[in-house]
PDB file of C-alpha atoms in Angstrom:
ATOM      1  CA  MET A 287      30.165 -29.424 -24.443  1.00 62.00           C
ATOM      2  CA  SER A 288      31.089 -31.763 -21.584  1.00 69.00           C
ATOM      3  CA  ASN A 289      33.857 -34.370 -21.354  1.00 83.00           C
ATOM      4  CA  ARG A 290      31.324 -37.136 -20.760  1.00 87.00           C
ATOM      5  CA  PRO A 291      31.567 -39.822 -23.459  1.00 92.00           C
ATOM      6  CA  MET A 292      28.208 -40.343 -25.146  1.00 95.00           C
ATOM      7  CA  LEU A 293      29.532 -42.869 -27.679  1.00 96.00           C
ATOM      8  CA  GLU A 294      32.578 -45.083 -27.126  1.00 96.00           C
ATOM      9  CA  ILE A 295      33.972 -47.468 -29.707  1.00 97.00           C
ATOM     10  CA  ALA A 296      36.571 -49.808 -28.189  1.00 97.00           C
ATOM     11  CA  ALA A 297      38.781 -52.313 -30.042  1.00 97.00           C
ATOM     12  CA  LEU A 298      36.143 -52.612 -32.786  1.00 97.00           C
ATOM     13  CA  GLU A 299      36.775 -55.285 -35.401  1.00 97.00           C
ATOM     14  CA  LYS A 300      34.689 -56.223 -38.420  1.00 97.00           C
ATOM     15  CA  ARG A 301      35.359 -59.089 -40.796  1.00 96.00           C
ATOM     16  CA  PHE A 302      33.452 -60.299 -43.839  1.00 93.00           C
ATOM     17  CA  GLY A 303      34.787 -63.815 -44.246  1.00 92.00           C
ATOM     18  CA  ASP A 304      38.552 -63.507 -44.692  1.00 93.00           C
ATOM     19  CA  ASN A 305      38.296 -59.762 -45.382  1.00 93.00           C
ATOM     20  CA  THR A 306      38.972 -57.580 -42.326  1.00 94.00           C
ATOM     21  CA  VAL A 307      37.392 -54.170 -42.943  1.00 96.00           C
ATOM     22  CA  LEU A 308      37.839 -52.668 -39.454  1.00 97.00           C
ATOM     23  CA  ARG A 309      40.875 -53.224 -37.256  1.00 96.00           C
ATOM     24  CA  ASN A 310      41.077 -52.256 -33.609  1.00 96.00           C
ATOM     25  CA  ILE A 311      39.045 -49.031 -33.855  1.00 97.00           C
ATOM     26  CA  ASP A 312      39.043 -46.873 -30.715  1.00 97.00           C
ATOM     27  CA  LEU A 313      37.018 -43.674 -30.756  1.00 97.00           C
ATOM     28  CA  LYS A 314      35.142 -41.590 -28.191  1.00 97.00           C
ATOM     29  CA  VAL A 315      32.545 -38.929 -28.955  1.00 97.00           C
ATOM     30  CA  THR A 316      31.771 -36.706 -25.989  1.00 97.00           C
ATOM     31  CA  GLN A 317      28.422 -35.132 -25.206  1.00 96.00           C
ATOM     32  CA  GLY A 318      27.643 -32.307 -27.636  1.00 96.00           C
ATOM     33  CA  GLU A 319      30.647 -33.046 -29.856  1.00 97.00           C
ATOM     34  CA  LEU A 320      30.522 -33.243 -33.652  1.00 97.00           C
ATOM     35  CA  VAL A 321      33.122 -35.729 -34.894  1.00 97.00           C
ATOM     36  CA  PHE A 322      33.597 -35.828 -38.654  1.00 97.00           C
ATOM     37  CA  VAL A 323      35.025 -38.954 -40.337  1.00 97.00           C
ATOM     38  CA  ILE A 324      36.802 -38.652 -43.681  1.00 96.00           C
ATOM     39  CA  GLY A 325      38.738 -41.070 -45.849  1.00 95.00           C
ATOM     40  CA  PRO A 326      38.753 -42.781 -49.240  1.00 94.00           C
ATOM     41  CA  SER A 327      35.967 -45.060 -50.405  1.00 91.00           C
ATOM     42  CA  GLY A 328      36.333 -48.538 -48.917  1.00 91.00           C
ATOM     43  CA  SER A 329      38.202 -47.331 -45.836  1.00 94.00           C
ATOM     44  CA  GLY A 330      35.532 -48.680 -43.455  1.00 95.00           C
ATOM     45  CA  LYS A 331      33.831 -45.410 -42.490  1.00 96.00           C
ATOM     46  CA  SER A 332      30.244 -46.452 -43.171  1.00 95.00           C
ATOM     47  CA  THR A 333      30.814 -49.938 -41.751  1.00 96.00           C
ATOM     48  CA  MET A 334      32.049 -48.378 -38.507  1.00 97.00           C
ATOM     49  CA  LEU A 335      28.956 -46.190 -38.361  1.00 96.00           C
ATOM     50  CA  ARG A 336      26.628 -49.140 -38.956  1.00 94.00           C
ATOM     51  CA  CYS A 337      28.374 -51.096 -36.208  1.00 95.00           C
ATOM     52  CA  CYS A 338      27.506 -48.304 -33.759  1.00 94.00           C
ATOM     53  CA  ASN A 339      23.884 -49.463 -33.602  1.00 90.00           C
ATOM     54  CA  ARG A 340      24.584 -53.022 -34.746  1.00 90.00           C
ATOM     55  CA  LEU A 341      22.950 -52.689 -38.129  1.00 91.00           C
ATOM     56  CA  GLU A 342      26.254 -54.339 -38.983  1.00 93.00           C
ATOM     57  CA  GLU A 343      27.266 -56.913 -36.389  1.00 93.00           C
ATOM     58  CA  PRO A 344      30.793 -56.290 -35.051  1.00 95.00           C
ATOM     59  CA  SER A 345      33.217 -59.228 -35.117  1.00 96.00           C
ATOM     60  CA  GLY A 346      34.811 -57.993 -31.894  1.00 96.00           C
ATOM     61  CA  GLY A 347      35.054 -55.056 -29.550  1.00 96.00           C
ATOM     62  CA  ASP A 348      32.551 -52.924 -27.666  1.00 95.00           C
ATOM     63  CA  ILE A 349      30.068 -50.165 -28.500  1.00 94.00           C
ATOM     64  CA  ILE A 350      29.058 -48.127 -25.460  1.00 93.00           C
ATOM     65  CA  ILE A 351      26.185 -45.638 -25.623  1.00 93.00           C
ATOM     66  CA  ASP A 352      25.904 -43.271 -22.662  1.00 92.00           C
ATOM     67  CA  GLY A 353      27.749 -45.737 -20.417  1.00 91.00           C
ATOM     68  CA  ARG A 354      25.888 -48.894 -21.528  1.00 90.00           C
ATOM     69  CA  ASN A 355      27.523 -51.559 -23.666  1.00 91.00           C
ATOM     70  CA  ILE A 356      25.150 -52.506 -26.490  1.00 88.00           C
ATOM     71  CA  MET A 357      27.199 -55.642 -27.188  1.00 89.00           C
ATOM     72  CA  GLN A 358      25.801 -57.111 -23.977  1.00 87.00           C
ATOM     73  CA  GLY A 359      22.255 -57.929 -22.887  1.00 76.00           C
ATOM     74  CA  THR A 360      19.154 -59.256 -24.623  1.00 77.00           C
ATOM     75  CA  SER A 361      17.670 -58.367 -27.991  1.00 76.00           C
ATOM     76  CA  ARG A 362      15.106 -56.290 -26.121  1.00 77.00           C
ATOM     77  CA  ASP A 363      17.943 -54.344 -24.486  1.00 77.00           C
ATOM     78  CA  LEU A 364      19.480 -53.811 -27.932  1.00 79.00           C
ATOM     79  CA  ASN A 365      16.224 -52.498 -29.391  1.00 81.00           C
ATOM     80  CA  ARG A 366      15.901 -50.092 -26.477  1.00 82.00           C
ATOM     81  CA  MET A 367      19.465 -48.862 -26.922  1.00 82.00           C
ATOM     82  CA  ARG A 368      19.030 -48.489 -30.695  1.00 83.00           C
ATOM     83  CA  LEU A 369      16.360 -45.893 -30.029  1.00 86.00           C
ATOM     84  CA  GLN A 370      19.050 -43.750 -28.436  1.00 90.00           C
ATOM     85  CA  VAL A 371      21.088 -43.757 -31.648  1.00 93.00           C
ATOM     86  CA  GLY A 372      19.429 -41.867 -34.497  1.00 93.00           C
ATOM     87  CA  MET A 373      20.707 -42.679 -37.972  1.00 93.00           C
ATOM     88  CA  VAL A 374      20.412 -40.772 -41.229  1.00 94.00           C
ATOM     89  CA  PHE A 375      21.475 -42.575 -44.392  1.00 90.00           C
ATOM     90  CA  GLN A 376      22.478 -41.571 -47.894  1.00 89.00           C
ATOM     91  CA  GLY A 377      19.013 -42.667 -49.046  1.00 87.00           C
ATOM     92  CA  PHE A 378      15.989 -41.190 -47.322  1.00 88.00           C
ATOM     93  CA  HIS A 379      14.020 -44.411 -46.674  1.00 90.00           C
ATOM     94  CA  LEU A 380      10.675 -42.608 -46.400  1.00 94.00           C
ATOM     95  CA  TYR A 381       7.425 -44.488 -46.973  1.00 95.00           C
ATOM     96  CA  PRO A 382       6.118 -43.147 -50.316  1.00 96.00           C
ATOM     97  CA  HIS A 383       2.473 -43.977 -49.515  1.00 97.00           C
ATOM     98  CA  MET A 384       2.505 -41.971 -46.250  1.00 97.00           C
ATOM     99  CA  ASN A 385       2.536 -38.225 -45.933  1.00 97.00           C
ATOM    100  CA  VAL A 386       5.380 -36.449 -44.124  1.00 97.00           C
ATOM    101  CA  LEU A 387       3.565 -36.308 -40.802  1.00 97.00           C
ATOM    102  CA  LYS A 388       2.828 -40.044 -40.820  1.00 97.00           C
ATOM    103  CA  ASN A 389       6.431 -40.817 -41.787  1.00 97.00           C
ATOM    104  CA  VAL A 390       7.615 -38.953 -38.682  1.00 97.00           C
ATOM    105  CA  THR A 391       4.977 -40.330 -36.289  1.00 97.00           C
ATOM    106  CA  LEU A 392       5.099 -44.017 -37.261  1.00 95.00           C
ATOM    107  CA  ALA A 393       8.304 -45.031 -35.449  1.00 90.00           C
ATOM    108  CA  GLN A 394       7.315 -43.017 -32.386  1.00 93.00           C
ATOM    109  CA  ARG A 395       4.051 -44.926 -32.075  1.00 94.00           C
ATOM    110  CA  LYS A 396       5.567 -48.349 -32.864  1.00 92.00           C
ATOM    111  CA  ALA A 397       8.832 -48.104 -30.926  1.00 89.00           C
ATOM    112  CA  LEU A 398       8.076 -45.620 -28.143  1.00 92.00           C
ATOM    113  CA  LYS A 399       4.348 -46.469 -27.839  1.00 93.00           C
ATOM    114  CA  ARG A 400       3.456 -42.794 -27.913  1.00 95.00           C
ATOM    115  CA  SER A 401      -0.167 -41.832 -28.342  1.00 96.00           C
ATOM    116  CA  GLU A 402      -1.205 -40.451 -31.718  1.00 95.00           C
ATOM    117  CA  ALA A 403      -1.592 -36.969 -30.233  1.00 97.00           C
ATOM    118  CA  ASP A 404       1.821 -36.993 -28.522  1.00 97.00           C
ATOM    119  CA  ALA A 405       3.539 -38.392 -31.613  1.00 97.00           C
ATOM    120  CA  LYS A 406       1.933 -35.725 -33.791  1.00 96.00           C
ATOM    121  CA  THR A 407       3.012 -32.931 -31.436  1.00 97.00           C
ATOM    122  CA  ARG A 408       6.587 -34.207 -31.386  1.00 97.00           C
ATOM    123  CA  ALA A 409       6.602 -34.706 -35.166  1.00 97.00           C
ATOM    124  CA  LEU A 410       5.421 -31.160 -35.847  1.00 97.00           C
ATOM    125  CA  ASP A 411       8.022 -29.783 -33.435  1.00 96.00           C
ATOM    126  CA  MET A 412      10.797 -31.653 -35.243  1.00 96.00           C
ATOM    127  CA  LEU A 413       9.468 -30.708 -38.681  1.00 96.00           C
ATOM    128  CA  GLU A 414       9.485 -27.099 -37.513  1.00 96.00           C
ATOM    129  CA  GLN A 415      13.114 -27.541 -36.439  1.00 94.00           C
ATOM    130  CA  VAL A 416      14.130 -28.695 -39.930  1.00 95.00           C
ATOM    131  CA  GLY A 417      12.000 -26.007 -41.600  1.00 95.00           C
ATOM    132  CA  LEU A 418       9.320 -28.299 -43.026  1.00 96.00           C
ATOM    133  CA  ALA A 419       6.262 -27.996 -40.782  1.00 96.00           C
ATOM    134  CA  HIS A 420       4.407 -26.522 -43.770  1.00 96.00           C
ATOM    135  CA  LYS A 421       4.990 -29.787 -45.683  1.00 97.00           C
ATOM    136  CA  ALA A 422       3.373 -32.060 -43.058  1.00 97.00           C
ATOM    137  CA  ASP A 423       0.586 -33.131 -45.436  1.00 97.00           C
ATOM    138  CA  ALA A 424       2.825 -33.572 -48.492  1.00 97.00           C
ATOM    139  CA  TYR A 425       4.017 -36.959 -49.755  1.00 97.00           C
ATOM    140  CA  PRO A 426       7.700 -37.798 -50.291  1.00 96.00           C
ATOM    141  CA  GLY A 427       7.275 -37.779 -54.062  1.00 96.00           C
ATOM    142  CA  GLU A 428       6.224 -34.130 -53.869  1.00 97.00           C
ATOM    143  CA  LEU A 429       9.427 -33.093 -52.089  1.00 96.00           C
ATOM    144  CA  SER A 430      12.928 -32.348 -53.320  1.00 94.00           C
ATOM    145  CA  GLY A 431      15.762 -34.636 -52.256  1.00 94.00           C
ATOM    146  CA  GLY A 432      16.953 -32.076 -49.730  1.00 94.00           C
ATOM    147  CA  GLN A 433      13.485 -31.829 -48.222  1.00 95.00           C
ATOM    148  CA  GLN A 434      13.183 -35.622 -48.038  1.00 95.00           C
ATOM    149  CA  GLN A 435      16.507 -35.841 -46.219  1.00 94.00           C
ATOM    150  CA  ARG A 436      15.380 -33.171 -43.744  1.00 95.00           C
ATOM    151  CA  VAL A 437      12.219 -35.210 -43.107  1.00 96.00           C
ATOM    152  CA  ALA A 438      14.445 -38.240 -42.446  1.00 95.00           C
ATOM    153  CA  ILE A 439      16.405 -36.163 -39.922  1.00 95.00           C
ATOM    154  CA  ALA A 440      13.156 -35.024 -38.255  1.00 96.00           C
ATOM    155  CA  ARG A 441      12.016 -38.657 -38.052  1.00 95.00           C
ATOM    156  CA  ALA A 442      15.250 -39.661 -36.302  1.00 95.00           C
ATOM    157  CA  LEU A 443      15.117 -36.677 -33.928  1.00 95.00           C
ATOM    158  CA  ALA A 444      11.517 -37.409 -32.976  1.00 95.00           C
ATOM    159  CA  LEU A 445      12.719 -40.562 -31.184  1.00 94.00           C
ATOM    160  CA  ASP A 446      14.798 -38.408 -28.776  1.00 94.00           C
ATOM    161  CA  PRO A 447      18.197 -39.967 -29.550  1.00 94.00           C
ATOM    162  CA  LYS A 448      21.281 -39.245 -27.469  1.00 94.00           C
ATOM    163  CA  VAL A 449      23.571 -39.608 -30.489  1.00 96.00           C
ATOM    164  CA  MET A 450      22.971 -38.933 -34.187  1.00 96.00           C
ATOM    165  CA  LEU A 451      24.871 -40.857 -36.865  1.00 96.00           C
ATOM    166  CA  PHE A 452      25.003 -39.407 -40.384  1.00 96.00           C
ATOM    167  CA  ASP A 453      26.199 -41.669 -43.207  1.00 95.00           C
ATOM    168  CA  GLU A 454      26.900 -39.557 -46.309  1.00 93.00           C
ATOM    169  CA  PRO A 455      23.680 -37.558 -45.758  1.00 93.00           C
ATOM    170  CA  THR A 456      24.234 -35.241 -48.746  1.00 93.00           C
ATOM    171  CA  SER A 457      25.861 -37.505 -51.336  1.00 90.00           C
ATOM    172  CA  ALA A 458      22.581 -38.329 -53.103  1.00 87.00           C
ATOM    173  CA  LEU A 459      21.547 -34.672 -53.348  1.00 89.00           C
ATOM    174  CA  ASP A 460      21.926 -32.171 -56.160  1.00 89.00           C
ATOM    175  CA  PRO A 461      24.585 -29.604 -55.193  1.00 87.00           C
ATOM    176  CA  GLU A 462      22.082 -26.774 -54.731  1.00 87.00           C
ATOM    177  CA  LEU A 463      20.144 -28.832 -52.153  1.00 89.00           C
ATOM    178  CA  VAL A 464      23.130 -29.774 -49.987  1.00 92.00           C
ATOM    179  CA  GLY A 465      23.186 -26.494 -48.070  1.00 92.00           C
ATOM    180  CA  SER A 466      19.724 -26.936 -46.570  1.00 92.00           C
ATOM    181  CA  VAL A 467      20.692 -30.280 -45.010  1.00 93.00           C
ATOM    182  CA  LEU A 468      24.034 -28.988 -43.717  1.00 94.00           C
ATOM    183  CA  ALA A 469      22.215 -25.996 -42.179  1.00 94.00           C
ATOM    184  CA  VAL A 470      20.002 -28.386 -40.199  1.00 94.00           C
ATOM    185  CA  MET A 471      23.055 -30.313 -39.001  1.00 95.00           C
ATOM    186  CA  LYS A 472      24.763 -27.074 -37.975  1.00 94.00           C
ATOM    187  CA  ASP A 473      21.655 -26.066 -36.041  1.00 95.00           C
ATOM    188  CA  LEU A 474      21.600 -29.453 -34.283  1.00 95.00           C
ATOM    189  CA  LYS A 475      25.186 -28.913 -33.176  1.00 95.00           C
ATOM    190  CA  SER A 476      24.306 -25.481 -31.800  1.00 95.00           C
ATOM    191  CA  LYS A 477      21.566 -27.159 -29.740  1.00 94.00           C
ATOM    192  CA  GLY A 478      24.081 -29.622 -28.230  1.00 95.00           C
ATOM    193  CA  MET A 479      23.350 -32.801 -30.193  1.00 96.00           C
ATOM    194  CA  THR A 480      26.160 -35.391 -30.175  1.00 97.00           C
ATOM    195  CA  MET A 481      26.972 -36.335 -33.776  1.00 97.00           C
ATOM    196  CA  LEU A 482      29.232 -38.726 -35.657  1.00 98.00           C
ATOM    197  CA  VAL A 483      29.272 -37.813 -39.350  1.00 97.00           C
ATOM    198  CA  VAL A 484      30.707 -39.628 -42.364  1.00 96.00           C
ATOM    199  CA  SER A 485      30.788 -37.265 -45.322  1.00 93.00           C
ATOM    200  CA  HIS A 486      32.852 -35.730 -48.108  1.00 91.00           C
ATOM    201  CA  GLU A 487      31.680 -32.205 -47.250  1.00 93.00           C
ATOM    202  CA  MET A 488      35.139 -30.931 -46.333  1.00 94.00           C
ATOM    203  CA  GLY A 489      34.129 -27.288 -46.109  1.00 93.00           C
ATOM    204  CA  PHE A 490      31.438 -28.164 -43.593  1.00 94.00           C
ATOM    205  CA  ALA A 491      33.949 -30.238 -41.607  1.00 95.00           C
ATOM    206  CA  ARG A 492      36.406 -27.331 -41.477  1.00 94.00           C
ATOM    207  CA  GLU A 493      33.731 -24.921 -40.327  1.00 94.00           C
ATOM    208  CA  THR A 494      31.626 -26.998 -37.955  1.00 95.00           C
ATOM    209  CA  ALA A 495      33.417 -30.109 -36.662  1.00 97.00           C
ATOM    210  CA  ASP A 496      35.041 -30.254 -33.237  1.00 97.00           C
ATOM    211  CA  ARG A 497      37.259 -33.105 -34.367  1.00 97.00           C
ATOM    212  CA  VAL A 498      38.128 -34.747 -37.677  1.00 97.00           C
ATOM    213  CA  VAL A 499      39.046 -38.437 -37.954  1.00 98.00           C
ATOM    214  CA  PHE A 500      40.868 -39.765 -41.016  1.00 97.00           C
ATOM    215  CA  MET A 501      40.365 -43.454 -41.800  1.00 97.00           C
ATOM    216  CA  ASP A 502      42.114 -45.589 -44.382  1.00 96.00           C
ATOM    217  CA  GLY A 503      42.411 -49.355 -44.775  1.00 95.00           C
ATOM    218  CA  GLY A 504      40.046 -50.074 -41.885  1.00 96.00           C
ATOM    219  CA  VAL A 505      42.036 -48.155 -39.262  1.00 97.00           C
ATOM    220  CA  ILE A 506      42.023 -44.676 -37.792  1.00 97.00           C
ATOM    221  CA  VAL A 507      45.197 -43.144 -39.219  1.00 97.00           C
ATOM    222  CA  GLU A 508      44.969 -39.743 -37.563  1.00 97.00           C
ATOM    223  CA  GLN A 509      42.585 -37.448 -35.736  1.00 97.00           C
ATOM    224  CA  GLY A 510      42.625 -33.883 -34.486  1.00 97.00           C
ATOM    225  CA  THR A 511      40.954 -30.493 -34.786  1.00 97.00           C
ATOM    226  CA  PRO A 512      39.950 -29.304 -38.277  1.00 97.00           C
ATOM    227  CA  ASP A 513      42.940 -26.944 -38.266  1.00 96.00           C
ATOM    228  CA  GLU A 514      45.297 -29.809 -37.381  1.00 97.00           C
ATOM    229  CA  ILE A 515      43.930 -32.278 -39.944  1.00 97.00           C
ATOM    230  CA  PHE A 516      43.320 -29.901 -42.843  1.00 96.00           C
ATOM    231  CA  GLY A 517      46.096 -27.442 -42.084  1.00 94.00           C
ATOM    232  CA  ALA A 518      48.953 -29.612 -40.845  1.00 94.00           C
ATOM    233  CA  PRO A 519      48.273 -33.352 -41.163  1.00 96.00           C
ATOM    234  CA  LYS A 520      51.075 -35.440 -39.676  1.00 96.00           C
ATOM    235  CA  MET A 521      50.631 -38.735 -41.537  1.00 96.00           C
ATOM    236  CA  GLU A 522      51.593 -39.253 -45.180  1.00 96.00           C
ATOM    237  CA  ARG A 523      48.361 -41.107 -45.918  1.00 96.00           C
ATOM    238  CA  THR A 524      46.321 -38.152 -44.645  1.00 96.00           C
ATOM    239  CA  GLN A 525      48.417 -35.700 -46.639  1.00 96.00           C
ATOM    240  CA  ALA A 526      48.023 -37.769 -49.825  1.00 95.00           C
ATOM    241  CA  PHE A 527      44.234 -38.086 -49.390  1.00 95.00           C
ATOM    242  CA  LEU A 528      43.712 -34.371 -48.730  1.00 94.00           C
ATOM    243  CA  SER A 529      45.932 -33.380 -51.654  1.00 93.00           C
ATOM    244  CA  ARG A 530      43.714 -35.505 -53.933  1.00 90.00           C
ATOM    245  CA  VAL A 531      40.363 -34.213 -52.669  1.00 85.00           C
ATOM    246  CA  ALA A 532      41.573 -30.602 -52.686  1.00 68.00           C
ATOM    247  CA  ARG A 533      42.221 -30.681 -56.441  1.00 54.00           C
TER     248      ARG A 533
END
């Protein structure tokens, strides 16, 4: 892991009318780092993540991907930069009428203008990485939730992103299916992928994260290593949150 910032969030603000949901957020994620964001519902975690590729439009501040500010430039520049930020949501967002292979090749062909052959090769490589190459001809409705989420991860990876954003990737899954998705994320970290993860999987955060960020009320309250945040949190708000989720 290098010290080179791959994702920088600087003075990020987000307002919905009179409601300010993010206040002066500063966060850097270095190359190969897995940063895990925790906090109560409504604390702004998912909004921050969606601002990172401007699915949600920031009200102020800067988002810098690999040294380039995506708050500047044309819409074409933005679309190009978005390709460098893979995103996996709580829902899988797969096309039900397309088989797995077509789900993973479509964005490659549309956005990257890859040939059908090149897109297929890349798709099969990524499906192999998430353990689902044997399901290439299956349709989403024939897969478990965990398998669908792993296809969604393969689809994002196939676009060769520099950063992966995960927004509650396991919260829609039955408990017995969660492990397969977390195993893929752990493998991605071992391969050096830069990741910003919003999740309630505290055990996974303890075991795998390089850094844990606690958010509450639209601000970053505290951040540190898993041992620091889970073992000896400094702020009362962090202590209160962790005491509740640990019950």
